Short mmCIF file of C-alpha atoms in Angstrom, two decimals:
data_model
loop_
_atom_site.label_atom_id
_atom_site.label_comp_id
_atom_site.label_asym_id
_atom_site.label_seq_id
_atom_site.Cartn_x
_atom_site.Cartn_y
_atom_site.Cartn_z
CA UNK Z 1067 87.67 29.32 93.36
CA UNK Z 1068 90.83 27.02 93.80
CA UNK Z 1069 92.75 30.33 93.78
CA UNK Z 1070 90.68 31.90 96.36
CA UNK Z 1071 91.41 29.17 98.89
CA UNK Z 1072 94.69 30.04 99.08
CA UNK Z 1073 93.69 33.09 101.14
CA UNK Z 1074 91.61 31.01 103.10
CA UNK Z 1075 93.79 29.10 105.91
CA UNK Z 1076 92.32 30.50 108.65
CA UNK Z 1077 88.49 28.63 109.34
CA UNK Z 1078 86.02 30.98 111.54
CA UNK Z 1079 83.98 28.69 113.86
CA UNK Z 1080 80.56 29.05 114.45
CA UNK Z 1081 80.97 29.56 118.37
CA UNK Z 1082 83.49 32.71 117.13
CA UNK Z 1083 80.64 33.44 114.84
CA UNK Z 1084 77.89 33.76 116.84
CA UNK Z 1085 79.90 36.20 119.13
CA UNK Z 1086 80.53 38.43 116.29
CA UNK Z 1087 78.03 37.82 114.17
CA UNK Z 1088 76.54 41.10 111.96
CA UNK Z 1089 79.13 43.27 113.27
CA UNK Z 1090 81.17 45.61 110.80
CA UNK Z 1091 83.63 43.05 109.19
CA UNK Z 1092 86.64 44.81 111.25
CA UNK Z 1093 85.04 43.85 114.57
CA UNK Z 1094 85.44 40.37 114.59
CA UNK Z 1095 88.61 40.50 112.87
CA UNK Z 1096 90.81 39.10 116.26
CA UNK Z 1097 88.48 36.01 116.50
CA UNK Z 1098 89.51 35.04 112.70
CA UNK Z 1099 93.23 36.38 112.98
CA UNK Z 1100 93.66 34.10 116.53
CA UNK Z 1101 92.18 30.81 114.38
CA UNK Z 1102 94.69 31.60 111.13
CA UNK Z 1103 97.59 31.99 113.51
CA UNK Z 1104 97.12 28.61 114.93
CA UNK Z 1105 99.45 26.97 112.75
CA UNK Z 1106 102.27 29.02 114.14
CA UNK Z 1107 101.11 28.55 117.92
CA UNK Z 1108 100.93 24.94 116.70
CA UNK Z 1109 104.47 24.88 115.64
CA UNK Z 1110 106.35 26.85 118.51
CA UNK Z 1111 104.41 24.25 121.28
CA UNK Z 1112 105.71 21.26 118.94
CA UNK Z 1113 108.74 22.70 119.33
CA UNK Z 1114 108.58 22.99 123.00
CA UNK Z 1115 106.95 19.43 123.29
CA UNK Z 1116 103.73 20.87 124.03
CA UNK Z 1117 100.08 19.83 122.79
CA UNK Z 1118 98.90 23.37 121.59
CA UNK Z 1119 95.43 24.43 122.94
CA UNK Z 1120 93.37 25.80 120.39
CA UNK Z 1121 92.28 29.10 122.22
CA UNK Z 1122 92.29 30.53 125.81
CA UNK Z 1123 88.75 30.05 125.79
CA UNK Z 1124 89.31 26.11 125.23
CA UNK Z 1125 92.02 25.98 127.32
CA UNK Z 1126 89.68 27.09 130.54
CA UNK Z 1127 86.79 24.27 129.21
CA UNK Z 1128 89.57 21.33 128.17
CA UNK Z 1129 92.68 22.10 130.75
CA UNK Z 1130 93.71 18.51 129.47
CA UNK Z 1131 94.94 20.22 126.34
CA UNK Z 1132 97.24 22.14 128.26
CA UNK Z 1133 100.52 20.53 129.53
CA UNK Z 1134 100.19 20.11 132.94
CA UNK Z 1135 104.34 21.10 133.60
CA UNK Z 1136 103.13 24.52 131.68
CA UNK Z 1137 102.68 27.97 133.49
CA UNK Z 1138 99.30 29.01 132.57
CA UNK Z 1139 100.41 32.84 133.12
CA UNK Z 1140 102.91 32.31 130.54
CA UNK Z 1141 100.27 30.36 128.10
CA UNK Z 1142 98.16 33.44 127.73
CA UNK Z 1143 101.13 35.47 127.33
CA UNK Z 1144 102.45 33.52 124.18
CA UNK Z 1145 98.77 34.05 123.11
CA UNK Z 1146 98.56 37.63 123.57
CA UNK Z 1147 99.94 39.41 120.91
CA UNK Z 1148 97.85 38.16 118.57
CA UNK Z 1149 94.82 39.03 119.60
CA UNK Z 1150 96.24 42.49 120.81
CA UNK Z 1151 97.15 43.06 117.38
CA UNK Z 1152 93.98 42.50 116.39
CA UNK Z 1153 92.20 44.64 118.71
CA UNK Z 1154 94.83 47.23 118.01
CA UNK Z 1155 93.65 47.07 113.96
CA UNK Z 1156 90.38 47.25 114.81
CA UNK Z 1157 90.02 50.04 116.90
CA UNK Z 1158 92.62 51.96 114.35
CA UNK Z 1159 90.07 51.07 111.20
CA UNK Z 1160 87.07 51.98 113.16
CA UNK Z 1161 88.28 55.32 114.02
CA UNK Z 1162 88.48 56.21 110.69
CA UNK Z 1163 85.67 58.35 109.24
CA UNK Z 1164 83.98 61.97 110.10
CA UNK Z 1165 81.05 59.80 111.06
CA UNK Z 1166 78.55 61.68 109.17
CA UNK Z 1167 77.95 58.37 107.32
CA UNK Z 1168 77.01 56.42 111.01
CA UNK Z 1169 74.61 59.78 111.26
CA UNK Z 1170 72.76 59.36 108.35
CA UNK Z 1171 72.24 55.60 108.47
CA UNK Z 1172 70.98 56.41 112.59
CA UNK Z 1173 68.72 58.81 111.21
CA UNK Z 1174 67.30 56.66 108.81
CA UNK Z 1175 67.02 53.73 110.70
CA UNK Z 1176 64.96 56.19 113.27
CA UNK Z 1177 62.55 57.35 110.48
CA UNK Z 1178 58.73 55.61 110.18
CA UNK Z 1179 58.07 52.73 108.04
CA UNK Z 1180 55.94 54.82 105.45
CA UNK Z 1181 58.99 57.70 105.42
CA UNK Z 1182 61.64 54.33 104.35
CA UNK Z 1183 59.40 53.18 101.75
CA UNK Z 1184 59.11 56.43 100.03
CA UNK Z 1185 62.55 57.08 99.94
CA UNK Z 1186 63.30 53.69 98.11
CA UNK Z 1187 60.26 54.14 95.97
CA UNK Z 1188 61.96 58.13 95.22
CA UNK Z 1189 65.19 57.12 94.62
CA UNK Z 1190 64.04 53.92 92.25
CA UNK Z 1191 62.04 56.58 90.25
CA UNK Z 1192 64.67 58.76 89.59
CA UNK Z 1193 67.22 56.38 88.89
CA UNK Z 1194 64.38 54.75 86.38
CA UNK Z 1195 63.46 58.08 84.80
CA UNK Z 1196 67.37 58.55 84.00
CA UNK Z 1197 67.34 55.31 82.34
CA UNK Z 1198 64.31 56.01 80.28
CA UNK Z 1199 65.92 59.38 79.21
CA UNK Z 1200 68.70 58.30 78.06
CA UNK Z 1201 66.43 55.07 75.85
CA UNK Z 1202 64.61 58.14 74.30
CA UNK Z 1203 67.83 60.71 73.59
CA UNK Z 1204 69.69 57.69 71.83
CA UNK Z 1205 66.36 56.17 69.76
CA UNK Z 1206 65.90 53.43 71.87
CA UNK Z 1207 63.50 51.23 73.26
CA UNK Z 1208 63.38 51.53 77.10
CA UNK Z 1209 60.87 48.44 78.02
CA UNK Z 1210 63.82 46.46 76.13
CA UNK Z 1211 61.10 44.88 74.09
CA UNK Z 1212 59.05 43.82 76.75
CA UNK Z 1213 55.47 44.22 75.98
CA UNK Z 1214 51.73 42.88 77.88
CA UNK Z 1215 52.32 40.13 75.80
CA UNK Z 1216 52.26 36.42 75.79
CA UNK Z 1217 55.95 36.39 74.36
CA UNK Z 1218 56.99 38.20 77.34
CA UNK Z 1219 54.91 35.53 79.83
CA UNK Z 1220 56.90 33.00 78.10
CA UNK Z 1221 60.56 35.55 78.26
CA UNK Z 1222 59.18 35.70 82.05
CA UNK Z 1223 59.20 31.81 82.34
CA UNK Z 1224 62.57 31.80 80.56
CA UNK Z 1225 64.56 34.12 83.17
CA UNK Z 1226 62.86 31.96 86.09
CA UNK Z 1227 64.37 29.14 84.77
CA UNK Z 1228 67.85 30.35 84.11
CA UNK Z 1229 67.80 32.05 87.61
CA UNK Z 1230 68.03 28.87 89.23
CA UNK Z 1231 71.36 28.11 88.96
CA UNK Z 1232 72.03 31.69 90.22
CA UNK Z 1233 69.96 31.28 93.51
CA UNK Z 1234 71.33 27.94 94.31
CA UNK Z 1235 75.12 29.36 94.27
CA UNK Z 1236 74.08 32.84 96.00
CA UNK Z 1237 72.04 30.73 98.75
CA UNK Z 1238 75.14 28.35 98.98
CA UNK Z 1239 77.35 31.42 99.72
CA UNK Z 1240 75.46 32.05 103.44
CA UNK Z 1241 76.13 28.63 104.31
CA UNK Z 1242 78.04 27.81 107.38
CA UNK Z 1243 80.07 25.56 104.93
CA UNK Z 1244 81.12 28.61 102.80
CA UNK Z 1245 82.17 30.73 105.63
CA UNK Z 1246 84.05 27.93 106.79
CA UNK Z 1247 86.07 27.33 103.44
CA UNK Z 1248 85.66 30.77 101.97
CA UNK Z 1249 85.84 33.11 105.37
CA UNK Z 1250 86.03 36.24 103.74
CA UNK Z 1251 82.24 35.45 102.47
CA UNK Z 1252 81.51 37.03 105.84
CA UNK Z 1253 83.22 39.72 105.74
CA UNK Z 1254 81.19 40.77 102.10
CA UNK Z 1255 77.50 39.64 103.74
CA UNK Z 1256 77.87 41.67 106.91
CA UNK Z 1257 78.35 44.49 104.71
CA UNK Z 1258 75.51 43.77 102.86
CA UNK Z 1259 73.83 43.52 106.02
CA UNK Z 1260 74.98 46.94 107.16
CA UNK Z 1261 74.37 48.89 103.84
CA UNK Z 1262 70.64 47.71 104.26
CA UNK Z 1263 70.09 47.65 108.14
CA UNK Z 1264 68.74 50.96 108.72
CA UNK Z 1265 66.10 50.84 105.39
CA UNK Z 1266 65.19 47.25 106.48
CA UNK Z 1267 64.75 47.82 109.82
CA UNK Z 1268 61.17 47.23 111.25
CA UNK Z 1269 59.80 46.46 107.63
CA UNK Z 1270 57.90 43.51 106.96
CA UNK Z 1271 58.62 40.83 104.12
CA UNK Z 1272 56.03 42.32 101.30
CA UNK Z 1273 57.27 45.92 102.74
CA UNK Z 1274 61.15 44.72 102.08
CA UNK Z 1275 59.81 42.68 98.72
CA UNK Z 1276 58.92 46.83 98.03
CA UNK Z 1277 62.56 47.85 98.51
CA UNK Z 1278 64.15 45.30 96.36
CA UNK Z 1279 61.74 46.33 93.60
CA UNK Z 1280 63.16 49.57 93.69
CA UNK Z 1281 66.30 48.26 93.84
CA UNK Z 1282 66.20 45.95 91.07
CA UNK Z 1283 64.23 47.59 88.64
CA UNK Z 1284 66.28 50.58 88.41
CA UNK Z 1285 69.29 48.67 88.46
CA UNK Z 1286 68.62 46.53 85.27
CA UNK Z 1287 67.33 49.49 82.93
CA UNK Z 1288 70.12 51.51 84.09
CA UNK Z 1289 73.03 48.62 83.29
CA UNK Z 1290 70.83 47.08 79.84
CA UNK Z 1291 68.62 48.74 77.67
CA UNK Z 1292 70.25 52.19 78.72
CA UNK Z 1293 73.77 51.34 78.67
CA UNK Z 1294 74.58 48.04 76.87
CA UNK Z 1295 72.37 49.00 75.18
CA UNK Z 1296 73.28 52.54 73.83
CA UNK Z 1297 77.06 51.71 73.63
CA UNK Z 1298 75.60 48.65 71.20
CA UNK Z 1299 73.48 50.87 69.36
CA UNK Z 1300 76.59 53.47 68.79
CA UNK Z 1301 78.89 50.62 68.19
CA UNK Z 1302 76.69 49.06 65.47
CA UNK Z 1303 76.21 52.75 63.67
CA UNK Z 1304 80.30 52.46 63.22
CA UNK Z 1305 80.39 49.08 61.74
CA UNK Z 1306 77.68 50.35 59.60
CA UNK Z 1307 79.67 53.24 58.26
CA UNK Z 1308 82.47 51.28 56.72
CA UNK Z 1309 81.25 48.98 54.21
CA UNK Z 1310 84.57 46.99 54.65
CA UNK Z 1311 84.23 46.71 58.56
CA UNK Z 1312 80.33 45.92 58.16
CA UNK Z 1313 81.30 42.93 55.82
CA UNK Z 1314 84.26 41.65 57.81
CA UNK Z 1315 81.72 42.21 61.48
CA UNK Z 1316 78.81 40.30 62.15
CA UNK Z 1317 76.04 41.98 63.76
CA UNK Z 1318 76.33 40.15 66.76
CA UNK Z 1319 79.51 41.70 67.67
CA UNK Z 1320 78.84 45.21 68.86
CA UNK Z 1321 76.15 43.68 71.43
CA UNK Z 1322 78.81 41.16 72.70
CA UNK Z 1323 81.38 44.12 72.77
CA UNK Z 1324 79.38 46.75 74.64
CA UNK Z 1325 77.90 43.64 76.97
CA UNK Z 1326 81.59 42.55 78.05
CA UNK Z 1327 82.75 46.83 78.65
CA UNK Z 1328 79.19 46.65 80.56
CA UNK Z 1329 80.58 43.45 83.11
CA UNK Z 1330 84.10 45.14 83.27
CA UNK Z 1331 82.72 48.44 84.59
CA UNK Z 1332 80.38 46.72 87.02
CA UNK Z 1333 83.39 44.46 88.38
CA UNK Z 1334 85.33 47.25 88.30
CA UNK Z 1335 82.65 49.21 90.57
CA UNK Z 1336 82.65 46.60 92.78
CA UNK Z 1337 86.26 45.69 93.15
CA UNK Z 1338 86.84 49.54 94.36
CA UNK Z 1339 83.84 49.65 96.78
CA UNK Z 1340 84.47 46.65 98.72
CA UNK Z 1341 88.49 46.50 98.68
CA UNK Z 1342 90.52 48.79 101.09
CA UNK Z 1343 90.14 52.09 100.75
CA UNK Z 1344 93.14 54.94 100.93
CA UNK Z 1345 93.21 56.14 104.25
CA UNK Z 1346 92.46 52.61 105.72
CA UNK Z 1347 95.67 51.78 103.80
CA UNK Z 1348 97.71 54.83 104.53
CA UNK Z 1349 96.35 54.29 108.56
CA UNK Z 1350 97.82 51.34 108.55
CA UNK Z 1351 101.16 51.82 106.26
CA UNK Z 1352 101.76 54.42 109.24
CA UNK Z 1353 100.74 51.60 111.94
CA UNK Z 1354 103.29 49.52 110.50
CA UNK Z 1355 106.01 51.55 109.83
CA UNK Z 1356 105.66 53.08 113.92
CA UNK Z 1357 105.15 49.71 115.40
CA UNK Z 1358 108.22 49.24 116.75
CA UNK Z 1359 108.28 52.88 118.30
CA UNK Z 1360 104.26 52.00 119.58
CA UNK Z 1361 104.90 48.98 121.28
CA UNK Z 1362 108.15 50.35 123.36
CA UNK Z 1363 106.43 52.60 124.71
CA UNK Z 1364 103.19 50.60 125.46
CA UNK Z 1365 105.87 47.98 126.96
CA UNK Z 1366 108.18 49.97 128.53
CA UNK Z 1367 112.03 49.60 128.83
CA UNK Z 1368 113.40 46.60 128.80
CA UNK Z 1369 110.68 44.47 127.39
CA UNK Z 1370 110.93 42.54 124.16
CA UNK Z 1371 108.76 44.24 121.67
CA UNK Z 1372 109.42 41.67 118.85
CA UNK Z 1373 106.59 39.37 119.36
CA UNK Z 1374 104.66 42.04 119.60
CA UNK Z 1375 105.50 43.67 116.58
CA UNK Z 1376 105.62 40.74 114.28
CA UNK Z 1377 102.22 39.78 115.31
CA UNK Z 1378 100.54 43.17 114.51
CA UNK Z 1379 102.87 43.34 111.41
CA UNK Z 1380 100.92 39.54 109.95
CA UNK Z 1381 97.35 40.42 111.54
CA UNK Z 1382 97.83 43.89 109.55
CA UNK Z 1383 99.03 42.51 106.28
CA UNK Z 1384 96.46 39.49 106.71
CA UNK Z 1385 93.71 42.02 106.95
CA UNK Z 1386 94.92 43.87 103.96
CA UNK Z 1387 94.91 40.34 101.85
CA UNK Z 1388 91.83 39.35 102.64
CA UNK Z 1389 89.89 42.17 102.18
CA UNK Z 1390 91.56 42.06 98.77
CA UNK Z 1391 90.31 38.76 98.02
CA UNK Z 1392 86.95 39.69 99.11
CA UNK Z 1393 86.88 42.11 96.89
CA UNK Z 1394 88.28 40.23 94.25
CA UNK Z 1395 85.37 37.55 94.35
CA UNK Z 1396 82.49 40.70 94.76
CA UNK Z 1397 83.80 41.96 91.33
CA UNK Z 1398 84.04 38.56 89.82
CA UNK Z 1399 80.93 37.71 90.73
CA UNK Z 1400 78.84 41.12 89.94
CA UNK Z 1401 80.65 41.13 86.64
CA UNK Z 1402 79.53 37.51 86.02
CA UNK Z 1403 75.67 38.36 86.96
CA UNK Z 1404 76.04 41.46 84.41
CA UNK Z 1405 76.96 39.33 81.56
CA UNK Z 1406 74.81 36.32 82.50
CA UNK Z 1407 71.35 39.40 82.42
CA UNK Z 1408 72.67 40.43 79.40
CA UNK Z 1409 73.06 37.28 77.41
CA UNK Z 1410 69.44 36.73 78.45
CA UNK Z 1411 68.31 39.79 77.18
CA UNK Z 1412 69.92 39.41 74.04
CA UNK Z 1413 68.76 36.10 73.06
CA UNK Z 1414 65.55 36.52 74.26
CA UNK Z 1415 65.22 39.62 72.51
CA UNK Z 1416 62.76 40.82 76.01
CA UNK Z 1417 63.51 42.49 79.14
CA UNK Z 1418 61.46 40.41 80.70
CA UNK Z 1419 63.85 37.51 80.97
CA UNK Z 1420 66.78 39.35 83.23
CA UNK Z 1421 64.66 41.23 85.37
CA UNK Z 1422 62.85 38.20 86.39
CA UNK Z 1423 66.27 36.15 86.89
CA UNK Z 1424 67.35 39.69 88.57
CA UNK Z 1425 64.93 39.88 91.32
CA UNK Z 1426 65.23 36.03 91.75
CA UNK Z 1427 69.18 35.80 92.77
CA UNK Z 1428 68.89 39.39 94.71
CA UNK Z 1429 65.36 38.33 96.41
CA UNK Z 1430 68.20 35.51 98.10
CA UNK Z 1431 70.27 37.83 99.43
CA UNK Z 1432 67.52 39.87 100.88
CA UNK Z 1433 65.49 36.84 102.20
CA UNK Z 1434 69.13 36.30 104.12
CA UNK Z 1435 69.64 40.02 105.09
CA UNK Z 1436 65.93 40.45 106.49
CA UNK Z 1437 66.44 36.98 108.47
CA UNK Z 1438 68.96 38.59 110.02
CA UNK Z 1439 68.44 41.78 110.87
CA UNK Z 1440 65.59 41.10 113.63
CA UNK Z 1441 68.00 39.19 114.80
CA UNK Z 1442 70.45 41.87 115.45
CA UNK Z 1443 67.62 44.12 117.11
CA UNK Z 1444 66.00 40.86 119.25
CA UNK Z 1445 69.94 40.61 121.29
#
């Protein structure tokens, strides 16, 4: 986490937040780059012998902060290419796209309550069948040893318990405190938020509780018995075909093995989903390498362009880095969850324990999601 804060100068406030709140994460991107770039505006009015105003908006409600010997005029000036720059990035990122994604989530967010619900419950079943397939081509168990049994009450009971921990950190993580030292937080939630906003829409809590079932479910027989647990399987037949490596390997090896391939991939997953994708890096290698050419023309002759361009140059790269740490803590943390499931599952021996501690942690992030979305709809 300590290495994670070094990306994380800039503090969103909460009046900033509440503008932009549940917007794509590129939307409110000129509210967090104008709060990170205080430090310089800080040090050119030092320099000046100026007491620096923290925004225009404060400057309006506390004109003491502003010198009175300085020109207003040229006050929002010195301001301006920052938040230009931003505005700039975001309407460059947001044009990106065939839109056929925006169509589809409009369409389903349209559709009737009943309609949503069979979707999720469709595409949980065949996501669930797969997993059981694959348990019966490779010989294995696809309940994960978890049976209508009082041992699997009690594995139940276990992966409550160890989900604690787990829900206490993921509720931290929508804290006001955590976007305030870790802003890019917001930036993961309000995609959350925007992956599930048109299948959450208008559903109740049980209704939602529905949808994270199907969610869930498939999820953890696709990623244990299924995977870890075929890969562990095949991994345990070669250590049993050697008699020197099946002295010199416990048995507890090839579970450990495929478990930790099991996290990587998942982090992996993650780490390429949430981070920048190619054309929103090529849009804006070609934003940077044309600014100067952009802004003398947008200027016109005989205007300095360098303010200009060195402020769209930092709120570009700045976007760029923290959407890499974002993504960087997503994969970190899914990868983390992965192994945590599976050490359950192996020590408890049932698949009872992680599915319970599963639907525990994710049943916080959808209790925060669904809190918010009406919210969205209600302004």
């Amino acid at each position: 986490m300590g290495a994670l804060s070094a990306y994380s100068v800039g503090t969103v406030t909460p009046c900033d937040r509440k503008k932009t709140k549940l917007l794509h994460p590129v939307r409110h991107s000129s509210c967090f780059y104008r709060n990170r770039y205080q430090s310089i505006f800080k040090c050119r009015y030092i320099d000046q012998g100026l007491r620096p105003p923290c925004s225009q908006g404060d400057a309006e409600q506390h004109s003491e902060l502003v010198p009175a010997n300085s020109d207003r005029r040229s006050h929002e000036r010195f301001m301006d290419p920052y938040l230009r720059a931003g505005k700039r990035l975001d309407l460059l990122i947001s044009g990106l796209g065939d839109g056929e994604d925006e169509l589809l989530d409009s369409t389903l967010m349209e559709q009737s309550t009943e309609t949503k619900l069979g979707l999720a419950v469709l595409a949980g079943s065949l996501v669930a069948g797969a997993a059981v397939l694959c348990c019966v081509l490779l010989d294995l168990d696809p309940a994960g040893g978890a049976r209508l049994s009082i041992d699997s009450l009690i594995a139940s009971g276990i992966g409550l318990c160890a989900a604690v921990p787990l829900c206490v950190f993921k509720n931290a993580l929508w804290s006001e405190t955590a976007f305030q030292e870790l802003p890019f937080l917001e930036d993961l939630q309000n995609k959350q938020v925007d992956e599930f906003r048109p299948i959450l829409t208008n559903l109740s809590k049980p209704q939602a509780a529905l949808v994270l079932a199907c969610e869930v479910l498939p999820t953890v027989l696709i990623v244990l018995p299924a995977f870890t647990g075929g890969v562990s399987n095949m991994l345990d037949m070669y250590r049993q075909s050697f008699d020197g490596i099946r002295e010199a390997v416990p048995e507890t090896i090839p579970p450990l093995v495929a478990l930790t391939l099991t996290s990587l991939l998942s982090g992996i997953s993650k780490l390429i989903d949430q981070g920048p994708t190619e054309e929103e890096y090529d849009v804006i290698k070609d934003a940077l390498d044309n600014a100067d050419r952009y802004y003398r023309v947008m200027t016109g002759p005989g205007e300095d362009t360098m303010d200009a361009e060195d402020a769209f140059r930092k709120v570009a790269l700045l976007w760029l880095a923290r959407r890499q740490v974002a993504a960087r803590f997503a994969a970190a943390v899914s990868s983390f969850e992965v192994f945590y499931l599976g050490l359950l599952w192996f020590e408890t021996g049932d698949l009872m324990a992680p599915l319970v501690a599963a639907f525990a942690f994710n049943a916080v992030d959808f209790a925060n999601i669904t809190n918010r979305i009406p919210n969205e709809s209600s302004q």
